Amino acid sequence: MLFPTVSYGIFFLVVLVVAWALASRPEWHKNFLLLASYCFYGFWNWTYVPLLFAVSLGSALIAQRIQNATSPARKRWLILGVVLNLSILAYYKYTAFALLSLLNLWSLVAPPPVIGFDSPILPLGISFFVFHAISLLADTYRKKLRIRVNLRDALLYIAFFPQLIAGPILRASSFLPQLALPRNPRVIRANTACLLIISGLFKKVIIANILATRLVEPVFAAPSRFSGADTLLAVYGYAAQIYCDFSGYTDIAIGCALLLGYRFPRNFNAPYTAVSPQDFWHRWNISLSTWLRDYLYIPLGGSRAGEASTLRNLMITMVLGGLWHGANWTFVFWGALWGTLLVIHRLWLRVNTPAILVLRASVTWRWISRILLFQAVCLGWIFFRAPSFHIGLEILHRLTAPGPTTLATVPVVLVLILGLFGQYLPRRWRFGLEIEIARWPAALRGAGLAVALFIISVLGPTGVAPFIYFQF
Amino acid sequence: MEFPRHIKGLISNRREVMAGLAGFLLTIALLDSGGLAQWARQLEIGPLRRLAVPITAALNQTLHPLGIDPLRHVLLADLARLHWTRDRAAQQAASQPAPQLVPPKAPPRPMTPPRPNAAMISATAPGKPTKPIAAIANPSPAPPPLPILTKLPLHTRLPALAPLPPGVHRRTIALVGDSMMAVGLSDMVLRQTTNDPALRVIRAFRSGTGLARPDVFNWMTEYPAMIGKNHPNLIIVAIGANDAQGYVDHTGKVLAYGTPAWIASYRARVTKFLALLQASSQQVLWIGMPPMQQPGYAARMRALNRITATVVAADPHAAWWNPALLIGTQSGQFRALGPASRDKGAPIVHLRQPDGIHLTDDGAGLLTARIIPWLAPLPLPPPREPPIPIEQLTQRGTQGSSTRIGGNAVPSAQRPK
């Protein structure tokens, strides 16, 4: 069930009404949300509902053991839980990748053995619900959870439908306390939620879909058919598409959760306005980057053991972060590219001559950094999007091909500009709009939401492509 | 920035949310009751559809007299005039007088699924007599159709390529189908024909479509628009991945998937679609659905293949090609991984997407390794061979499902031609 569909709209409206009707009975309210979440997941494929349940229940039970155990046993339970979760993720997502890589290495020296194996079908959202489960285990182990782990609440935390398929990745320590409190029917940030939903739909249905179908897909399918101008547009177009696609998804997810009375963390903060690689990861997929920081980079040693190990930890974190996105060497390369950028930036920051310090403080340098970083981000996106290195390299090669553009139509250019430069719009504009509509009667606000959705559905292409991050 | 809770109206209570919801529902019903009715009709056959169709139809009929629901079509037509949209429906609407936003005088007619619009067919195929348009929409009485194949032909081969008409030096190929064409296969064909001046490729595929649900996407009306004024010499089709489902036929009768009525209806649709393709082309190559990973879905696709293979076998200008032995195991079963080519030492790669349905680029490459050499070089002198009668298409062993990874998976003597 995709967010921008009538089916999801009706599903969500039913859930919204029933959930608030049950707000005075918290246990029923949460049971209902859990049931709705499993229905939401089962709508895609019921086959994998037991897997989601098993991962959630297993992690919740282990989290309870961690809470009840004494020091040495706590760590053993944590290791068991993390290994189990990572094993499930590895089996579904990485077994074939590892096997293929091994066999292809083997074939360099001898004919590889014949093995009977078919990679399993990848369950939707497995990377996300496994990361939620690990967050539950780690937060419990680190005693960040100040409440007892309740089985039903833990199941709901992992399966809660607005974040189930593609995040944002919630922390157990921030979400379970919300579940422990009854919903307050007098405090609902409905205006913020509706604006987020409209903004998310606009970004996904109009910007991302138009760019995908009219610009990015044709060029990445057969780059050699297009000129350098078209190829460059497609690369920038993919930068706008993936941002609008993913941030659009999380806007809708955050908006839906807010309407139900739950707060999700912000996941994007105008990432293409970043001025450094570090700044970018503070703005892009924030929930994933902080997850990797807290549960991978810091346990690896973080920046506590000297510069060399810091750089190593950065590289390991980014390579594994790349691999998390997909079982393909192009994702590993993408992660390694980011690791390299972060390492170079860290080394650059150590150059502290007076002239450099003055330069760094200047507005001009900020803009130069911003533009250079955006080119580096786009270089990474080429390999993130390309199905193989061959196509990625061909895209790079085609950037220099002469010829006119055939894809730069008015709608494409318009949505490209909106997708890239919309991030420079001041946030206070949104607050201003929110304050303005707060003056309207509630029914009129609902009518305004309906009109906005109608306009978006008219402006967007027919049919809705799945969100890019669903595949991860 | 701290949330300014003190500003009145920024925080809503439950009653305000419900009032907003009421305003939302009322407005959306007024603006787009037709869209809601259409959504309900497009649902898969089942309890939800049985519930939603009468409710949304009643809502639409109640609100229709207000005359607001043509608004969507008016806006789409305006957007098409501004070249904003490329949707067929909008372009059609743009070419017609804009609907009036006033209540209609006549009572609303009950809604029926769109009918195939044969008048849209305008392309003619050089070198081959074109069937009259009326004959496609309303086929003349024909002899009783052949029974549906009970066994799927496993070993098929590409037919002889039809010679180009005199004076034509470049073969135009249309790639037609759903996501089975859009994902992997079309990309590989486009990439591998880029530098061939003797080949021209037209993209005429669309994911999420099929022949079962013309109410969602009607290939009979959309295809002519997709192909435009082109006259392909060859059409390569891969379609059907979304078709193993029940549907409501044009009389309003619900046809459950797999029933004799469904099979007859689907067969008729395939026949009409093939006739539509033949009307604009010299030759059609119909690529069957590859073996699928999930057993239930795989069985449905095999059943679908039997229908399409039966229909295509009856057409002398079309050929049905089974990709199972190329993309699957030696016995035509699913395999996710395998050698990227028949070359010794070829790397082992993913042949299928993680969904166990679509082809990866590497998987599609196994098919294009046959298709591209077949298309080239030009000119093409081979004598025209009659298509392989279905009864001559043999089926060999279907036992064994173990996938071989590594080594030479398919002995050369057993490879399909």
Short mmCIF file of C-alpha atoms in Angstrom, two decimals, chain A:
data_model
loop_
_atom_site.label_atom_id
_atom_site.label_comp_id
_atom_site.label_asym_id
_atom_site.label_seq_id
_atom_site.Cartn_x
_atom_site.Cartn_y
_atom_site.Cartn_z
CA MET A 1 0.00 0.00 0.00
CA LEU A 2 1.76 3.12 -1.21
CA PHE A 3 1.20 6.43 0.58
CA PRO A 4 0.02 8.44 -2.43
CA THR A 5 -2.90 6.17 -3.25
CA VAL A 6 -6.62 6.25 -2.53
CA SER A 7 -6.29 2.87 -0.82
CA TYR A 8 -3.83 4.25 1.71
CA GLY A 9 -5.91 7.41 2.14
CA ILE A 10 -8.98 5.39 3.08
CA PHE A 11 -6.95 3.05 5.26
CA PHE A 12 -5.42 5.97 7.11
CA LEU A 13 -8.70 7.82 7.60
CA VAL A 14 -10.27 4.70 9.12
CA VAL A 15 -7.24 4.20 11.37
CA LEU A 16 -7.29 7.86 12.38
CA VAL A 17 -10.94 7.86 13.40
CA VAL A 18 -10.81 4.54 15.25
CA ALA A 19 -7.49 5.32 16.94
CA TRP A 20 -8.80 8.60 18.37
CA ALA A 21 -12.08 6.95 19.32
CA LEU A 22 -10.00 4.54 21.40
CA ALA A 23 -7.71 7.21 22.80
CA SER A 24 -9.30 7.03 26.23
CA ARG A 25 -8.52 3.30 26.37
CA PRO A 26 -4.77 3.22 25.71
CA GLU A 27 -4.45 -0.55 25.64
CA TRP A 28 -7.16 -0.88 23.01
CA HIS A 29 -5.71 2.06 21.14
CA LYS A 30 -2.30 0.41 20.87
CA ASN A 31 -3.72 -3.02 20.10
CA PHE A 32 -5.64 -1.46 17.27
CA LEU A 33 -2.60 0.37 15.90
CA LEU A 34 -0.61 -2.87 16.04
CA LEU A 35 -3.31 -4.71 14.13
CA ALA A 36 -3.53 -1.89 11.58
CA SER A 37 0.23 -1.96 11.13
CA TYR A 38 0.26 -5.69 10.41
CA CYS A 39 -2.63 -5.23 7.96
CA PHE A 40 -0.65 -2.47 6.28
CA TYR A 41 2.35 -4.76 5.92
CA GLY A 42 0.24 -7.74 4.90
CA PHE A 43 -1.35 -5.69 2.15
CA TRP A 44 1.94 -6.05 0.29
CA ASN A 45 2.53 -9.74 1.01
CA TRP A 46 1.13 -11.72 3.93
CA THR A 47 3.95 -14.24 3.55
CA TYR A 48 6.36 -11.99 5.40
CA VAL A 49 4.10 -10.93 8.26
CA PRO A 50 5.34 -13.87 10.37
CA LEU A 51 8.92 -12.73 9.74
CA LEU A 52 8.12 -9.22 10.94
CA PHE A 53 6.37 -10.67 13.97
CA ALA A 54 9.24 -13.05 14.73
CA VAL A 55 11.89 -10.32 14.48
CA SER A 56 9.82 -8.01 16.69
CA LEU A 57 8.88 -10.60 19.27
CA GLY A 58 12.35 -12.10 19.44
CA SER A 59 13.94 -8.69 19.90
CA ALA A 60 11.38 -7.66 22.51
CA LEU A 61 11.92 -10.84 24.52
CA ILE A 62 15.68 -10.41 24.39
CA ALA A 63 15.31 -6.75 25.38
CA GLN A 64 13.34 -7.90 28.42
CA ARG A 65 16.10 -10.36 29.27
CA ILE A 66 18.65 -7.56 28.97
CA GLN A 67 16.65 -5.44 31.40
CA ASN A 68 16.35 -8.29 33.88
CA ALA A 69 19.89 -9.66 33.64
CA THR A 70 23.02 -8.65 35.49
CA SER A 71 26.09 -7.21 33.87
CA PRO A 72 27.89 -10.04 32.03
CA ALA A 73 24.66 -11.70 30.93
CA ARG A 74 23.27 -8.43 29.62
CA LYS A 75 26.04 -8.18 27.08
CA ARG A 76 25.56 -11.78 26.00
CA TRP A 77 21.86 -11.18 25.43
CA LEU A 78 22.67 -8.04 23.45
CA ILE A 79 25.16 -9.88 21.27
CA LEU A 80 22.70 -12.70 20.73
CA GLY A 81 19.95 -10.28 19.72
CA VAL A 82 22.13 -8.24 17.39
CA VAL A 83 23.61 -11.36 15.77
CA LEU A 84 20.16 -12.86 15.24
CA ASN A 85 18.84 -9.69 13.65
CA LEU A 86 21.87 -9.16 11.47
CA SER A 87 21.76 -12.82 10.43
CA ILE A 88 18.19 -12.42 9.24
CA LEU A 89 19.11 -9.28 7.34
CA ALA A 90 22.18 -10.97 5.89
CA TYR A 91 20.25 -14.04 4.83
CA TYR A 92 17.62 -12.13 2.93
CA LYS A 93 19.73 -9.33 1.60
CA TYR A 94 23.36 -10.34 1.38
CA THR A 95 23.70 -14.11 1.02
CA ALA A 96 23.51 -14.12 -2.74
CA PHE A 97 25.77 -11.06 -2.95
CA ALA A 98 28.40 -12.70 -0.75
CA LEU A 99 28.13 -15.99 -2.59
CA LEU A 100 28.43 -14.35 -5.98
CA SER A 101 31.41 -12.31 -4.93
CA LEU A 102 33.09 -15.41 -3.54
CA LEU A 103 32.41 -17.51 -6.62
CA ASN A 104 33.60 -14.80 -8.95
CA LEU A 105 36.80 -14.48 -6.94
CA TRP A 106 37.19 -18.24 -7.05
CA SER A 107 36.72 -18.26 -10.81
CA LEU A 108 39.86 -16.15 -11.16
CA VAL A 109 41.94 -19.13 -10.12
CA ALA A 110 39.80 -22.17 -10.85
CA PRO A 111 36.36 -23.14 -12.12
CA PRO A 112 33.95 -22.36 -9.32
CA PRO A 113 31.96 -25.14 -7.70
CA VAL A 114 28.34 -25.71 -8.61
CA ILE A 115 25.99 -24.84 -5.77
CA GLY A 116 22.24 -25.13 -5.62
CA PHE A 117 20.96 -21.88 -4.20
CA ASP A 118 18.30 -19.29 -4.97
CA SER A 119 18.39 -15.99 -3.17
CA PRO A 120 15.19 -15.44 -1.21
CA ILE A 121 12.71 -12.74 -2.14
CA LEU A 122 13.61 -9.59 -0.24
CA PRO A 123 10.93 -8.76 2.33
CA LEU A 124 9.73 -5.17 2.07
CA GLY A 125 11.30 -2.83 4.61
CA ILE A 126 13.52 -5.49 6.20
CA SER A 127 16.47 -3.13 6.52
CA PHE A 128 14.31 -0.71 8.47
CA PHE A 129 12.58 -3.09 10.84
CA VAL A 130 15.83 -4.89 11.61
CA PHE A 131 17.46 -1.54 12.45
CA HIS A 132 14.51 -0.70 14.69
CA ALA A 133 14.95 -4.03 16.45
CA ILE A 134 18.66 -3.37 16.98
CA SER A 135 17.86 0.08 18.32
CA LEU A 136 15.52 -1.54 20.83
CA LEU A 137 18.24 -3.92 21.97
CA ALA A 138 21.01 -1.32 22.11
CA ASP A 139 18.95 1.33 23.89
CA THR A 140 17.87 -1.24 26.43
CA TYR A 141 21.45 -2.36 26.96
CA ARG A 142 22.68 1.20 27.34
CA LYS A 143 19.89 1.86 29.84
CA LYS A 144 18.51 4.66 27.75
CA LEU A 145 15.07 3.19 28.23
CA ARG A 146 13.67 4.39 31.49
CA ILE A 147 10.60 2.19 31.24
CA ARG A 148 10.13 -1.56 31.23
CA VAL A 149 10.01 -3.14 27.80
CA ASN A 150 6.44 -4.13 27.18
CA LEU A 151 5.97 -6.81 24.52
CA ARG A 152 3.03 -5.19 22.78
CA ASP A 153 4.63 -1.75 22.80
CA ALA A 154 7.86 -3.17 21.41
CA LEU A 155 5.95 -4.92 18.65
CA LEU A 156 4.18 -1.69 17.81
CA TYR A 157 7.42 0.31 17.90
CA ILE A 158 8.98 -1.96 15.28
CA ALA A 159 5.87 -2.36 13.10
CA PHE A 160 4.23 1.07 13.43
CA PHE A 161 2.96 1.55 9.89
CA PRO A 162 3.97 5.15 9.08
CA GLN A 163 7.67 4.24 9.48
CA LEU A 164 7.58 0.51 8.76
CA ILE A 165 8.59 0.43 5.11
CA ALA A 166 11.12 3.21 4.70
CA GLY A 167 11.66 4.96 7.99
CA PRO A 168 12.49 7.37 9.45
CA ILE A 169 14.35 5.06 11.81
CA LEU A 170 12.99 5.75 15.27
CA ARG A 171 14.91 5.28 18.46
CA ALA A 172 13.37 2.95 20.97
CA SER A 173 14.42 5.38 23.68
CA SER A 174 12.36 8.17 22.12
CA PHE A 175 9.35 6.25 20.85
CA LEU A 176 8.60 3.69 23.56
CA PRO A 177 8.10 6.43 26.19
CA GLN A 178 5.55 8.00 23.83
CA LEU A 179 3.71 4.68 23.66
CA ALA A 180 3.74 4.43 27.42
CA LEU A 181 1.71 7.63 27.74
CA PRO A 182 -1.95 7.93 26.78
CA ARG A 183 -2.70 10.09 23.76
CA ASN A 184 -3.91 13.55 24.61
CA PRO A 185 -6.95 14.32 22.42
CA ARG A 186 -6.60 18.02 23.16
CA VAL A 187 -3.09 18.35 21.74
CA ILE A 188 -2.93 17.35 18.08
CA ARG A 189 -0.66 19.26 15.71
CA ALA A 190 -3.06 18.79 12.83
CA ASN A 191 -1.95 21.85 10.84
CA THR A 192 1.70 20.86 10.88
CA ALA A 193 0.73 17.31 9.97
CA CYS A 194 -1.45 18.35 7.04
CA LEU A 195 1.20 20.70 5.65
CA LEU A 196 3.78 17.93 5.89
CA ILE A 197 1.47 15.50 4.09
CA ILE A 198 0.76 18.02 1.32
CA SER A 199 4.43 18.88 0.99
CA GLY A 200 5.37 15.19 0.89
CA LEU A 201 2.79 14.38 -1.75
CA PHE A 202 3.82 17.36 -3.85
CA LYS A 203 7.45 16.29 -3.74
CA LYS A 204 6.72 12.64 -4.51
CA VAL A 205 3.80 12.75 -6.92
CA ILE A 206 4.80 15.77 -8.94
CA ILE A 207 8.51 16.45 -8.69
CA ALA A 208 9.96 12.96 -8.19
CA ASN A 209 7.60 11.20 -10.58
CA ILE A 210 7.96 13.70 -13.41
CA LEU A 211 11.73 13.74 -13.12
CA ALA A 212 11.88 9.96 -12.95
CA THR A 213 9.74 9.23 -15.96
CA ARG A 214 10.73 12.06 -18.26
CA LEU A 215 14.38 12.60 -17.49
CA VAL A 216 16.20 10.14 -15.27
CA GLU A 217 14.93 6.75 -16.42
CA PRO A 218 15.52 7.27 -20.16
CA VAL A 219 19.07 8.51 -19.63
CA PHE A 220 20.12 5.85 -17.12
CA ALA A 221 18.52 3.16 -19.30
CA ALA A 222 20.65 3.96 -22.35
CA PRO A 223 23.09 6.81 -21.67
CA SER A 224 24.76 6.59 -25.05
CA ARG A 225 21.56 7.79 -26.71
CA PHE A 226 21.77 11.20 -25.03
CA SER A 227 23.98 14.25 -25.23
CA GLY A 228 26.12 15.62 -22.46
CA ALA A 229 23.53 18.27 -21.69
CA ASP A 230 20.80 15.70 -21.25
CA THR A 231 23.08 13.49 -19.19
CA LEU A 232 24.00 16.35 -16.88
CA LEU A 233 20.34 17.25 -16.51
CA ALA A 234 19.55 13.63 -15.67
CA VAL A 235 22.26 13.51 -13.02
CA TYR A 236 20.98 16.70 -11.40
CA GLY A 237 17.48 15.39 -11.98
CA TYR A 238 18.26 12.25 -10.01
CA ALA A 239 19.64 14.37 -7.17
CA ALA A 240 16.32 16.21 -7.05
CA GLN A 241 14.30 13.03 -7.59
CA ILE A 242 15.84 11.01 -4.77
CA TYR A 243 15.59 13.93 -2.37
CA CYS A 244 11.94 14.61 -3.21
CA ASP A 245 11.09 10.92 -3.25
CA PHE A 246 12.61 10.06 0.11
CA SER A 247 11.96 13.30 1.95
CA GLY A 248 8.44 13.25 0.50
CA TYR A 249 7.93 9.79 1.97
CA THR A 250 9.21 10.82 5.38
CA ASP A 251 7.15 14.03 5.35
CA ILE A 252 4.03 11.94 4.82
CA ALA A 253 5.13 9.45 7.46
CA ILE A 254 5.82 12.21 10.00
CA GLY A 255 2.52 13.91 9.15
CA CYS A 256 0.49 10.73 9.55
CA ALA A 257 2.17 9.93 12.86
CA LEU A 258 1.51 13.48 14.09
CA LEU A 259 -2.18 13.16 13.26
CA LEU A 260 -2.22 10.00 15.35
CA GLY A 261 -0.54 11.91 18.16
CA TYR A 262 3.03 10.58 17.81
CA ARG A 263 6.19 12.53 17.08
CA PHE A 264 8.82 11.27 14.66
CA PRO A 265 12.24 12.90 14.34
CA ARG A 266 12.99 15.14 11.42
CA ASN A 267 14.78 13.23 8.68
CA PHE A 268 15.84 15.91 6.17
CA ASN A 269 16.99 19.47 6.56
CA ALA A 270 17.67 21.03 3.16
CA PRO A 271 20.59 18.67 2.41
CA TYR A 272 21.74 20.35 -0.78
CA THR A 273 22.44 23.54 1.12
CA ALA A 274 25.17 21.70 3.03
CA VAL A 275 28.65 23.18 2.89
CA SER A 276 30.66 20.12 3.90
CA PRO A 277 30.34 16.32 3.78
CA GLN A 278 29.80 16.25 7.53
CA ASP A 279 27.15 18.94 7.22
CA PHE A 280 25.44 16.93 4.46
CA TRP A 281 25.05 13.88 6.71
CA HIS A 282 23.59 16.11 9.41
CA ARG A 283 20.91 17.02 6.90
CA TRP A 284 20.34 13.89 4.76
CA ASN A 285 18.49 10.86 6.12
CA ILE A 286 19.29 12.12 9.60
CA SER A 287 17.73 9.12 11.33
CA LEU A 288 20.01 6.71 9.43
CA SER A 289 23.16 8.78 9.83
CA THR A 290 22.63 9.17 13.57
CA TRP A 291 21.79 5.45 13.84
CA LEU A 292 25.09 4.61 12.14
CA ARG A 293 26.90 7.09 14.36
CA ASP A 294 25.43 5.78 17.61
CA TYR A 295 25.32 2.05 16.90
CA LEU A 296 28.31 1.59 14.60
CA TYR A 297 30.76 4.50 14.54
CA ILE A 298 30.86 5.04 18.31
CA PRO A 299 31.07 1.32 19.20
CA LEU A 300 33.94 1.07 16.71
CA GLY A 301 35.76 3.65 18.80
CA GLY A 302 34.49 6.83 17.18
CA SER A 303 37.04 9.61 17.46
CA ARG A 304 38.32 8.54 20.87
CA ALA A 305 41.46 6.68 19.83
CA GLY A 306 43.43 9.07 17.71
CA GLU A 307 43.21 10.46 14.23
CA ALA A 308 44.11 7.32 12.28
CA SER A 309 41.48 5.17 13.95
CA THR A 310 38.93 7.96 13.58
CA LEU A 311 39.51 8.03 9.84
CA ARG A 312 39.32 4.24 9.70
CA ASN A 313 36.07 4.24 11.67
CA LEU A 314 34.61 6.87 9.39
CA MET A 315 35.46 4.81 6.34
CA ILE A 316 34.10 1.56 7.81
CA THR A 317 30.88 3.28 8.85
CA MET A 318 30.27 4.81 5.46
CA VAL A 319 31.11 1.64 3.51
CA LEU A 320 28.75 -0.40 5.67
CA GLY A 321 26.18 2.38 5.35
CA GLY A 322 26.52 2.08 1.58
CA LEU A 323 26.12 -1.68 1.75
CA TRP A 324 23.00 -1.26 3.89
CA HIS A 325 21.38 0.47 0.92
CA GLY A 326 21.79 -2.52 -1.34
CA ALA A 327 23.73 -5.70 -2.00
CA ASN A 328 25.72 -4.37 -4.89
CA TRP A 329 29.29 -3.17 -5.29
CA THR A 330 27.98 0.14 -6.65
CA PHE A 331 26.53 0.87 -3.20
CA VAL A 332 29.80 -0.13 -1.57
CA PHE A 333 31.58 2.28 -3.89
CA TRP A 334 29.05 4.98 -3.05
CA GLY A 335 29.71 4.45 0.66
CA ALA A 336 33.47 4.42 0.11
CA LEU A 337 33.21 7.65 -1.85
CA TRP A 338 31.43 9.27 1.07
CA GLY A 339 33.96 7.84 3.49
CA THR A 340 36.74 9.35 1.39
CA LEU A 341 35.00 12.72 1.27
CA LEU A 342 34.56 12.73 5.04
CA VAL A 343 38.18 11.74 5.56
CA ILE A 344 39.44 14.45 3.19
CA HIS A 345 37.25 17.02 4.84
CA ARG A 346 38.48 16.03 8.26
CA LEU A 347 42.09 16.36 7.13
CA TRP A 348 41.30 19.70 5.50
CA LEU A 349 39.90 20.97 8.78
CA ARG A 350 43.28 20.34 10.37
CA VAL A 351 44.83 22.96 8.09
CA ASN A 352 44.47 26.02 10.24
CA THR A 353 46.72 28.69 8.80
CA PRO A 354 45.39 32.23 9.26
CA ALA A 355 44.70 32.64 5.55
CA ILE A 356 42.72 29.42 5.41
CA LEU A 357 40.73 30.40 8.48
CA VAL A 358 39.82 33.71 6.88
CA LEU A 359 38.90 31.97 3.67
CA ARG A 360 36.67 29.44 5.45
CA ALA A 361 34.83 32.22 7.24
CA SER A 362 33.95 34.03 4.04
CA VAL A 363 30.54 33.85 2.37
CA THR A 364 32.21 33.25 -0.98
CA TRP A 365 33.91 30.15 0.31
CA ARG A 366 30.64 28.87 1.76
CA TRP A 367 29.07 29.09 -1.68
CA ILE A 368 32.08 27.54 -3.39
CA SER A 369 31.95 24.70 -0.83
CA ARG A 370 28.22 24.28 -1.35
CA ILE A 371 28.58 24.07 -5.13
CA LEU A 372 31.58 21.75 -5.00
CA LEU A 373 29.91 19.50 -2.48
CA PHE A 374 26.79 19.29 -4.61
CA GLN A 375 28.89 18.09 -7.54
CA ALA A 376 30.46 15.45 -5.30
CA VAL A 377 27.02 14.40 -4.07
CA CYS A 378 25.86 14.05 -7.66
CA LEU A 379 28.94 12.00 -8.52
CA GLY A 380 27.92 9.63 -5.77
CA TRP A 381 24.33 9.55 -6.95
CA ILE A 382 25.45 8.39 -10.39
CA PHE A 383 26.77 5.14 -8.93
CA PHE A 384 23.90 4.93 -6.46
CA ARG A 385 21.40 4.99 -9.32
CA ALA A 386 23.34 3.10 -11.98
CA PRO A 387 22.65 -0.64 -12.10
CA SER A 388 26.34 -1.34 -12.69
CA PHE A 389 29.74 0.33 -12.75
CA HIS A 390 29.68 0.07 -16.49
CA ILE A 391 26.59 2.27 -16.75
CA GLY A 392 27.91 4.64 -14.09
CA LEU A 393 31.12 5.11 -16.02
CA GLU A 394 29.19 5.50 -19.25
CA ILE A 395 27.14 8.28 -17.66
CA LEU A 396 30.37 10.02 -16.69
CA HIS A 397 31.73 9.55 -20.18
CA ARG A 398 28.57 10.93 -21.78
CA LEU A 399 28.80 14.14 -19.78
CA THR A 400 31.26 15.40 -22.37
CA ALA A 401 29.23 14.35 -25.41
CA PRO A 402 28.25 17.29 -27.58
CA GLY A 403 24.72 17.81 -28.77
CA PRO A 404 21.52 19.59 -27.90
CA THR A 405 19.19 18.63 -25.11
CA THR A 406 16.07 16.72 -26.02
CA LEU A 407 14.68 16.20 -22.54
CA ALA A 408 14.69 19.74 -21.16
CA THR A 409 10.99 20.43 -21.51
CA VAL A 410 9.26 23.15 -19.53
CA PRO A 411 7.71 20.80 -16.94
CA VAL A 412 10.99 18.96 -16.45
CA VAL A 413 13.03 22.12 -15.96
CA LEU A 414 10.40 23.62 -13.70
CA VAL A 415 10.20 20.65 -11.35
CA LEU A 416 13.98 20.29 -11.41
CA ILE A 417 14.35 23.87 -10.22
CA LEU A 418 11.70 23.31 -7.56
CA GLY A 419 13.31 20.08 -6.43
CA LEU A 420 16.78 21.54 -6.06
CA PHE A 421 16.18 25.13 -5.05
CA GLY A 422 13.03 24.61 -3.01
CA GLN A 423 15.41 23.70 -0.20
CA TYR A 424 16.55 27.30 -0.04
CA LEU A 425 13.07 28.53 0.85
CA PRO A 426 13.12 29.86 4.40
CA ARG A 427 11.42 27.62 6.96
CA ARG A 428 9.68 30.62 8.43
CA TRP A 429 7.46 30.68 5.32
CA ARG A 430 6.03 27.32 6.32
CA PHE A 431 5.48 28.53 9.87
CA GLY A 432 3.84 31.64 8.49
CA LEU A 433 1.48 29.53 6.42
CA GLU A 434 0.77 27.35 9.41
CA ILE A 435 -0.11 30.34 11.53
CA GLU A 436 -2.27 31.73 8.74
CA ILE A 437 -4.35 28.58 8.29
CA ALA A 438 -4.64 28.22 12.06
CA ARG A 439 -7.13 31.08 11.83
CA TRP A 440 -9.42 29.13 9.56
CA PRO A 441 -12.28 27.06 10.91
CA ALA A 442 -11.34 23.39 11.22
CA ALA A 443 -13.73 22.23 8.48
CA LEU A 444 -12.27 24.82 6.09
CA ARG A 445 -8.78 23.53 6.82
CA GLY A 446 -9.95 20.04 5.91
CA ALA A 447 -11.47 21.41 2.70
CA GLY A 448 -8.19 23.14 1.91
CA LEU A 449 -6.35 19.86 2.35
CA ALA A 450 -8.78 18.18 -0.04
CA VAL A 451 -8.30 20.89 -2.67
CA ALA A 452 -4.52 20.61 -2.35
CA LEU A 453 -4.62 16.83 -2.77
CA PHE A 454 -6.89 17.18 -5.77
CA ILE A 455 -4.54 19.65 -7.45
CA ILE A 456 -1.55 17.40 -6.76
CA SER A 457 -3.33 14.42 -8.25
CA VAL A 458 -4.14 16.42 -11.38
CA LEU A 459 -0.61 17.77 -11.79
CA GLY A 460 1.11 14.44 -11.21
CA PRO A 461 1.60 11.73 -13.83
CA THR A 462 -0.86 8.83 -13.88
CA GLY A 463 0.21 5.94 -11.70
CA VAL A 464 2.57 6.16 -8.81
CA ALA A 465 6.02 4.65 -8.86
CA PRO A 466 7.16 2.95 -5.67
CA PHE A 467 9.37 5.00 -3.39
CA ILE A 468 13.05 4.54 -4.09
CA TYR A 469 13.85 3.61 -0.49
CA PHE A 470 11.31 0.77 -0.49
CA GLN A 471 13.91 -1.42 -2.17
CA PHE A 472 16.33 -0.94 0.72
#
